[in-house]
Amino acid sequence: MFSMPPANAPKSAPSPAAGGATDLVKDSSDRAFMADVIEASRDVPVIVDFWAPWCGPCKQLGPIIEKVVRAAKGAVRLVKIDTDANPMIASQLRVQSIPAVYAFFQGRPVDGFMGALPESQVKSFVDKLVALAKQAGVGGGAGELLEEAFAQAKEMMEAGDLQGALDLYSQIMQAEPENVQAYAGIIRCLIAAGDLENAKQMLAQAPEAIAKDKELANVRAALDVAEQASNAGPIPELMEKVAHDADDHAARFDLAMALFAAGKREAAVDELLEIFKRDRTWNDDGARKQLVKFFEAFGQTDPLTVKTRRRLSTMMFS
């Protein structure tokens, strides 16, 4: 259904939208320069590294500048341009030798240097750009960028764009290998795609620093429910059964499980609440008990858990 990065080392992937929040390091071209650098720099400083495959100092500088940019965790971005394959922009900027590094902010060049610098000087260069962005009141830094990325990934999952969500989570982990929210997000993508074996593998291989985090405990509960739902049947067929007979609680229960497995959490909750509303004693209080399992999978403080508990309580005492 989609390509998955290795469980212990998610690969970089193209951002679903140009200039995405987690697209920290990318290769670009003359044609994409306007979008990748000029437009992107209106939100956050963008460093452009002009290099070529035959350039020894370029090979020395490249890993250093990538490391420093990633350490800034979203406060700056890096765009790499191979001048052999893309000579136009380098010519327009009068690049005489490489490596050549330019920094752009709010659509214009603001700083730069030539040649391979030591890591300490590269870090100072980046720190000045971060400070410049803060003074201008933009470039919110790691916190805002990550929150934006997580919100976007969640929206993608809810819309069924599992590959887009997976790419975003993977890019976050490339910058922060022990980010438990991103790690859990990848597993949730796998669960939603029905790839339960790889989901199990990722849980088993979780880095020690996050292995006991409550976020992964919630994902483990989600995996348990997904395994329970693996034989629920195709969603369209189950929806047709429920449409034909609204009191077919077994079909509605299976529909709830199938929706959960597909990442459609709120729709799954709605079907279980509908069973409870129509016959709260069905299958030995089966709908309510399954909702409790859902709450464990979502997490007790998840907004959907809180909202559903309130709805369930209202039904119970109405």
CSV table of C-alpha atoms in Angstrom, one decimal:
chain,number,residue,atom,x,y,z
A,1,MET,CA,0.0,0.0,0.0
A,2,PHE,CA,2.8,2.4,0.8
A,3,SER,CA,6.6,2.2,1.3
A,4,MET,CA,7.7,2.0,4.9
A,5,PRO,CA,11.1,3.1,6.2
A,6,PRO,CA,13.2,0.6,8.3
A,7,ALA,CA,11.8,0.4,11.8
A,8,ASN,CA,15.0,1.7,13.4
A,9,ALA,CA,16.0,4.2,10.8
A,10,PRO,CA,13.2,6.0,9.0
A,11,LYS,CA,14.3,7.4,5.6
A,12,SER,CA,13.8,10.9,4.4
A,13,ALA,CA,11.0,11.4,2.0
A,14,PRO,CA,9.6,14.3,0.0
A,15,SER,CA,7.4,16.6,1.9
A,16,PRO,CA,3.7,16.4,0.9
A,17,ALA,CA,3.7,20.1,0.4
A,18,ALA,CA,6.5,22.4,-0.8
A,19,GLY,CA,8.4,23.8,2.1
A,20,GLY,CA,6.8,21.5,4.6
A,21,ALA,CA,7.5,22.0,8.3
A,22,THR,CA,9.9,19.1,8.6
A,23,ASP,CA,11.7,19.4,5.2
A,24,LEU,CA,14.9,20.5,6.9
A,25,VAL,CA,17.4,19.4,4.3
A,26,LYS,CA,16.6,18.9,0.6
A,27,ASP,CA,18.2,18.8,-2.8
A,28,SER,CA,16.9,21.5,-5.2
A,29,SER,CA,17.4,22.8,-8.7
A,30,ASP,CA,17.4,25.9,-10.8
A,31,ARG,CA,13.7,25.4,-11.6
A,32,ALA,CA,12.6,24.8,-8.0
A,33,PHE,CA,14.8,27.6,-6.5
A,34,MET,CA,12.0,30.1,-6.3
A,35,ALA,CA,9.7,27.8,-4.3
A,36,ASP,CA,12.4,26.0,-2.2
A,37,VAL,CA,14.4,29.1,-1.3
A,38,ILE,CA,12.8,32.4,-2.0
A,39,GLU,CA,9.2,31.5,-1.0
A,40,ALA,CA,10.3,29.2,1.8
A,41,SER,CA,12.6,31.9,3.3
A,42,ARG,CA,9.5,34.1,4.0
A,43,ASP,CA,8.7,31.8,6.9
A,44,VAL,CA,12.2,30.7,8.1
A,45,PRO,CA,15.8,31.3,7.1
A,46,VAL,CA,17.0,29.1,4.2
A,47,ILE,CA,20.7,28.2,3.7
A,48,VAL,CA,21.7,27.3,0.2
A,49,ASP,CA,24.8,25.1,-0.2
A,50,PHE,CA,26.3,25.3,-3.7
A,51,TRP,CA,28.4,22.2,-4.3
A,52,ALA,CA,29.5,19.6,-6.9
A,53,PRO,CA,30.3,15.9,-6.8
A,54,TRP,CA,34.0,16.5,-7.7
A,55,CYS,CA,34.6,19.1,-5.0
A,56,GLY,CA,36.6,17.8,-2.1
A,57,PRO,CA,35.9,20.8,0.3
A,58,CYS,CA,32.2,20.4,-0.6
A,59,LYS,CA,32.3,16.8,0.7
A,60,GLN,CA,34.0,18.1,3.9
A,61,LEU,CA,31.5,21.0,4.5
A,62,GLY,CA,28.3,19.1,3.5
A,63,PRO,CA,28.0,16.8,6.5
A,64,ILE,CA,28.9,19.6,8.9
A,65,ILE,CA,26.3,22.0,7.7
A,66,GLU,CA,23.6,19.3,7.6
A,67,LYS,CA,24.4,18.3,11.2
A,68,VAL,CA,24.2,21.9,12.4
A,69,VAL,CA,20.9,22.6,10.5
A,70,ARG,CA,19.3,19.5,11.9
A,71,ALA,CA,20.5,20.4,15.4
A,72,ALA,CA,18.6,23.7,15.0
A,73,LYS,CA,15.4,21.6,14.9
A,74,GLY,CA,13.5,23.6,12.3
A,75,ALA,CA,14.7,27.1,13.1
A,76,VAL,CA,16.5,27.1,9.7
A,77,ARG,CA,16.4,24.9,6.6
A,78,LEU,CA,19.1,23.8,4.2
A,79,VAL,CA,18.8,23.5,0.4
A,80,LYS,CA,21.6,21.8,-1.6
A,81,ILE,CA,22.2,22.7,-5.2
A,82,ASP,CA,24.6,20.7,-7.5
A,83,THR,CA,26.1,23.5,-9.7
A,84,ASP,CA,27.1,21.0,-12.4
A,85,ALA,CA,23.5,20.0,-12.9
A,86,ASN,CA,22.1,23.4,-12.1
A,87,PRO,CA,24.4,26.2,-13.1
A,88,MET,CA,21.9,29.0,-13.7
A,89,ILE,CA,21.3,30.2,-10.1
A,90,ALA,CA,25.0,29.9,-9.2
A,91,SER,CA,25.8,32.1,-12.2
A,92,GLN,CA,23.1,34.7,-11.3
A,93,LEU,CA,24.6,34.9,-7.8
A,94,ARG,CA,28.1,35.2,-9.2
A,95,VAL,CA,29.4,32.1,-7.4
A,96,GLN,CA,33.1,32.0,-8.4
A,97,SER,CA,34.1,28.9,-6.4
A,98,ILE,CA,32.6,26.2,-4.3
A,99,PRO,CA,31.6,25.4,-1.7
A,100,ALA,CA,29.6,28.6,-1.6
A,101,VAL,CA,26.9,29.1,1.0
A,102,TYR,CA,24.2,31.8,0.9
A,103,ALA,CA,21.5,32.5,3.5
A,104,PHE,CA,18.1,33.8,2.4
A,105,PHE,CA,15.5,35.3,4.7
A,106,GLN,CA,12.2,36.9,3.8
A,107,GLY,CA,13.0,36.5,0.1
A,108,ARG,CA,16.4,38.0,-0.1
A,109,PRO,CA,20.1,37.0,0.6
A,110,VAL,CA,21.2,38.1,4.1
A,111,ASP,CA,24.6,36.4,4.7
A,112,GLY,CA,27.0,33.8,3.3
A,113,PHE,CA,30.5,32.4,3.1
A,114,MET,CA,32.9,30.7,0.8
A,115,GLY,CA,35.0,27.5,1.4
A,116,ALA,CA,34.8,24.8,4.0
A,117,LEU,CA,34.5,26.1,7.6
A,118,PRO,CA,34.9,24.2,10.9
A,119,GLU,CA,31.8,23.2,12.7
A,120,SER,CA,32.1,25.9,15.3
A,121,GLN,CA,32.0,28.7,12.7
A,122,VAL,CA,29.2,27.0,10.8
A,123,LYS,CA,27.2,26.9,14.1
A,124,SER,CA,27.9,30.6,14.7
A,125,PHE,CA,26.6,31.3,11.2
A,126,VAL,CA,23.4,29.4,11.8
A,127,ASP,CA,22.9,30.9,15.3
A,128,LYS,CA,23.0,34.4,13.7
A,129,LEU,CA,20.3,33.4,11.3
A,130,VAL,CA,18.1,32.0,14.1
A,131,ALA,CA,18.6,35.2,16.1
A,132,LEU,CA,17.7,37.3,13.0
A,133,ALA,CA,14.4,35.3,12.5
A,134,LYS,CA,13.5,35.8,16.2
A,135,GLN,CA,14.1,39.5,16.0
A,136,ALA,CA,11.8,39.6,13.0
A,137,GLY,CA,9.1,37.7,14.9
A,138,VAL,CA,9.0,34.8,12.5
A,139,GLY,CA,10.6,31.4,12.3
A,140,GLY,CA,8.9,30.0,15.4
A,141,GLY,CA,11.6,27.4,15.9
A,142,ALA,CA,11.3,23.7,16.8
A,143,GLY,CA,8.2,23.8,19.0
A,144,GLU,CA,5.8,25.6,16.6
A,145,LEU,CA,7.2,23.7,13.6
A,146,LEU,CA,6.8,20.3,15.2
A,147,GLU,CA,3.3,21.1,16.4
A,148,GLU,CA,2.4,22.2,12.9
A,149,ALA,CA,3.9,19.0,11.5
A,150,PHE,CA,2.1,16.7,13.9
A,151,ALA,CA,-1.2,18.5,13.3
A,152,GLN,CA,-0.7,18.1,9.5
A,153,ALA,CA,0.2,14.4,9.9
A,154,LYS,CA,-2.9,13.8,12.0
A,155,GLU,CA,-5.1,15.5,9.4
A,156,MET,CA,-3.5,13.3,6.7
A,157,MET,CA,-4.2,10.1,8.6
A,158,GLU,CA,-7.9,11.2,9.2
A,159,ALA,CA,-8.2,11.9,5.5
A,160,GLY,CA,-6.7,8.5,4.6
A,161,ASP,CA,-3.4,9.9,3.3
A,162,LEU,CA,-1.2,7.3,5.2
A,163,GLN,CA,1.8,7.8,3.0
A,164,GLY,CA,1.8,11.5,3.5
A,165,ALA,CA,1.5,11.1,7.3
A,166,LEU,CA,4.2,8.4,7.3
A,167,ASP,CA,6.6,10.7,5.4
A,168,LEU,CA,6.0,13.6,7.8
A,169,TYR,CA,6.6,11.4,10.9
A,170,SER,CA,9.7,9.9,9.3
A,171,GLN,CA,11.1,13.3,8.5
A,172,ILE,CA,10.6,14.4,12.1
A,173,MET,CA,12.4,11.3,13.4
A,174,GLN,CA,15.3,12.0,11.0
A,175,ALA,CA,15.8,15.2,12.9
A,176,GLU,CA,14.9,13.7,16.3
A,177,PRO,CA,15.5,9.9,16.4
A,178,GLU,CA,13.9,9.5,19.8
A,179,ASN,CA,10.8,11.6,19.3
A,180,VAL,CA,8.2,9.3,20.8
A,181,GLN,CA,5.2,11.1,19.2
A,182,ALA,CA,6.7,10.6,15.7
A,183,TYR,CA,7.7,7.0,16.4
A,184,ALA,CA,4.2,6.2,17.6
A,185,GLY,CA,2.8,8.0,14.6
A,186,ILE,CA,4.7,5.7,12.2
A,187,ILE,CA,3.3,2.7,14.1
A,188,ARG,CA,-0.2,4.1,13.9
A,189,CYS,CA,0.2,4.6,10.1
A,190,LEU,CA,1.2,0.9,9.9
A,191,ILE,CA,-1.8,-0.1,12.0
A,192,ALA,CA,-4.2,1.9,9.8
A,193,ALA,CA,-2.7,0.3,6.7
A,194,GLY,CA,-3.2,-3.2,8.2
A,195,ASP,CA,0.5,-3.8,8.3
A,196,LEU,CA,0.4,-5.3,11.8
A,197,GLU,CA,3.6,-7.3,11.5
A,198,ASN,CA,5.7,-4.3,10.9
A,199,ALA,CA,3.9,-2.4,13.6
A,200,LYS,CA,4.8,-5.2,16.1
A,201,GLN,CA,8.4,-5.1,14.9
A,202,MET,CA,8.6,-1.3,15.4
A,203,LEU,CA,7.2,-1.6,18.9
A,204,ALA,CA,9.7,-4.3,19.7
A,205,GLN,CA,12.6,-2.2,18.4
A,206,ALA,CA,11.6,1.0,20.1
A,207,PRO,CA,14.7,2.9,21.4
A,208,GLU,CA,15.3,2.3,25.1
A,209,ALA,CA,14.7,6.0,25.9
A,210,ILE,CA,11.1,5.9,24.7
A,211,ALA,CA,10.2,2.2,25.0
A,212,LYS,CA,8.3,2.7,28.3
A,213,ASP,CA,6.6,6.0,27.3
A,214,LYS,CA,2.8,6.1,27.8
A,215,GLU,CA,2.5,7.1,24.1
A,216,LEU,CA,3.8,3.7,23.1
A,217,ALA,CA,1.6,2.0,25.7
A,218,ASN,CA,-1.3,3.6,24.0
A,219,VAL,CA,-0.1,2.4,20.6
A,220,ARG,CA,0.3,-1.1,22.0
A,221,ALA,CA,-3.3,-1.0,23.0
A,222,ALA,CA,-4.2,0.2,19.5
A,223,LEU,CA,-2.3,-2.7,18.0
A,224,ASP,CA,-4.2,-5.1,20.2
A,225,VAL,CA,-7.5,-3.7,19.1
A,226,ALA,CA,-6.4,-3.7,15.5
A,227,GLU,CA,-5.5,-7.4,15.7
A,228,GLN,CA,-8.9,-8.0,17.2
A,229,ALA,CA,-10.4,-6.1,14.2
A,230,SER,CA,-8.4,-7.9,11.6
A,231,ASN,CA,-11.3,-10.2,10.7
A,232,ALA,CA,-14.0,-7.5,10.8
A,233,GLY,CA,-14.5,-7.4,7.0
A,234,PRO,CA,-14.5,-4.7,4.3
A,235,ILE,CA,-15.9,-1.3,5.4
A,236,PRO,CA,-18.2,-0.9,2.3
A,237,GLU,CA,-19.9,-4.3,2.8
A,238,LEU,CA,-20.4,-3.6,6.6
A,239,MET,CA,-21.8,-0.2,5.9
A,240,GLU,CA,-24.3,-1.7,3.4
A,241,LYS,CA,-25.4,-4.3,6.0
A,242,VAL,CA,-26.0,-1.6,8.6
A,243,ALA,CA,-27.9,0.6,6.1
A,244,HIS,CA,-30.1,-2.4,5.3
A,245,ASP,CA,-30.7,-3.2,9.0
A,246,ALA,CA,-29.9,-0.5,11.6
A,247,ASP,CA,-30.4,-3.1,14.4
A,248,ASP,CA,-27.8,-5.5,13.0
A,249,HIS,CA,-25.5,-4.8,16.0
A,250,ALA,CA,-23.0,-7.5,15.1
A,251,ALA,CA,-22.5,-5.8,11.7
A,252,ARG,CA,-22.3,-2.4,13.3
A,253,PHE,CA,-19.8,-3.7,15.8
A,254,ASP,CA,-17.6,-5.1,13.1
A,255,LEU,CA,-17.9,-1.8,11.2
A,256,ALA,CA,-16.6,0.0,14.2
A,257,MET,CA,-13.7,-2.3,14.4
A,258,ALA,CA,-12.9,-1.9,10.7
A,259,LEU,CA,-13.1,1.8,11.0
A,260,PHE,CA,-10.8,1.8,13.9
A,261,ALA,CA,-8.3,-0.3,12.0
A,262,ALA,CA,-8.4,2.2,9.1
A,263,GLY,CA,-7.6,5.1,11.4
A,264,LYS,CA,-11.1,6.6,11.4
A,265,ARG,CA,-11.3,6.8,15.2
A,266,GLU,CA,-14.3,9.1,15.6
A,267,ALA,CA,-16.4,7.2,13.1
A,268,ALA,CA,-15.6,4.0,15.0
A,269,VAL,CA,-16.6,5.5,18.3
A,270,ASP,CA,-19.9,6.8,16.8
A,271,GLU,CA,-20.9,3.3,15.7
A,272,LEU,CA,-20.2,1.8,19.1
A,273,LEU,CA,-22.2,4.6,20.8
A,274,GLU,CA,-25.1,3.9,18.3
A,275,ILE,CA,-25.1,0.3,19.5
A,276,PHE,CA,-25.1,1.4,23.1
A,277,LYS,CA,-28.0,3.8,22.4
A,278,ARG,CA,-30.1,1.2,20.7
A,279,ASP,CA,-29.4,-1.7,23.0
A,280,ARG,CA,-26.9,-1.1,25.9
A,281,THR,CA,-27.2,-4.8,27.0
A,282,TRP,CA,-26.3,-6.2,23.6
A,283,ASN,CA,-23.6,-8.9,23.8
A,284,ASP,CA,-23.1,-8.5,27.5
A,285,ASP,CA,-22.5,-4.8,27.4
A,286,GLY,CA,-20.1,-5.4,24.5
A,287,ALA,CA,-20.3,-1.9,23.0
A,288,ARG,CA,-19.3,-0.1,26.2
A,289,LYS,CA,-16.6,-2.6,27.0
A,290,GLN,CA,-15.1,-2.1,23.5
A,291,LEU,CA,-15.2,1.7,24.0
A,292,VAL,CA,-13.1,1.3,27.2
A,293,LYS,CA,-10.5,-0.6,25.1
A,294,PHE,CA,-10.6,2.3,22.6
A,295,PHE,CA,-9.9,4.8,25.4
A,296,GLU,CA,-6.8,2.8,26.3
A,297,ALA,CA,-5.7,2.9,22.7
A,298,PHE,CA,-6.3,6.7,22.4
A,299,GLY,CA,-4.9,7.6,25.8
A,300,GLN,CA,-7.0,8.8,28.7
A,301,THR,CA,-6.3,12.5,28.0
A,302,ASP,CA,-6.9,12.3,24.3
A,303,PRO,CA,-9.7,14.8,23.3
A,304,LEU,CA,-11.7,12.1,21.7
A,305,THR,CA,-11.5,10.0,24.8
A,306,VAL,CA,-12.8,12.9,27.0
A,307,LYS,CA,-15.5,13.7,24.5
A,308,THR,CA,-16.7,10.1,24.2
A,309,ARG,CA,-16.7,9.5,27.9
A,310,ARG,CA,-19.0,12.6,28.3
A,311,ARG,CA,-21.3,11.3,25.6
A,312,LEU,CA,-21.4,7.8,27.1
A,313,SER,CA,-22.1,9.2,30.5
A,314,THR,CA,-25.0,11.3,29.1
A,315,MET,CA,-26.5,8.2,27.5
A,316,MET,CA,-26.1,6.1,30.6
A,317,PHE,CA,-28.0,8.5,32.8
A,318,SER,CA,-30.6,9.8,30.4
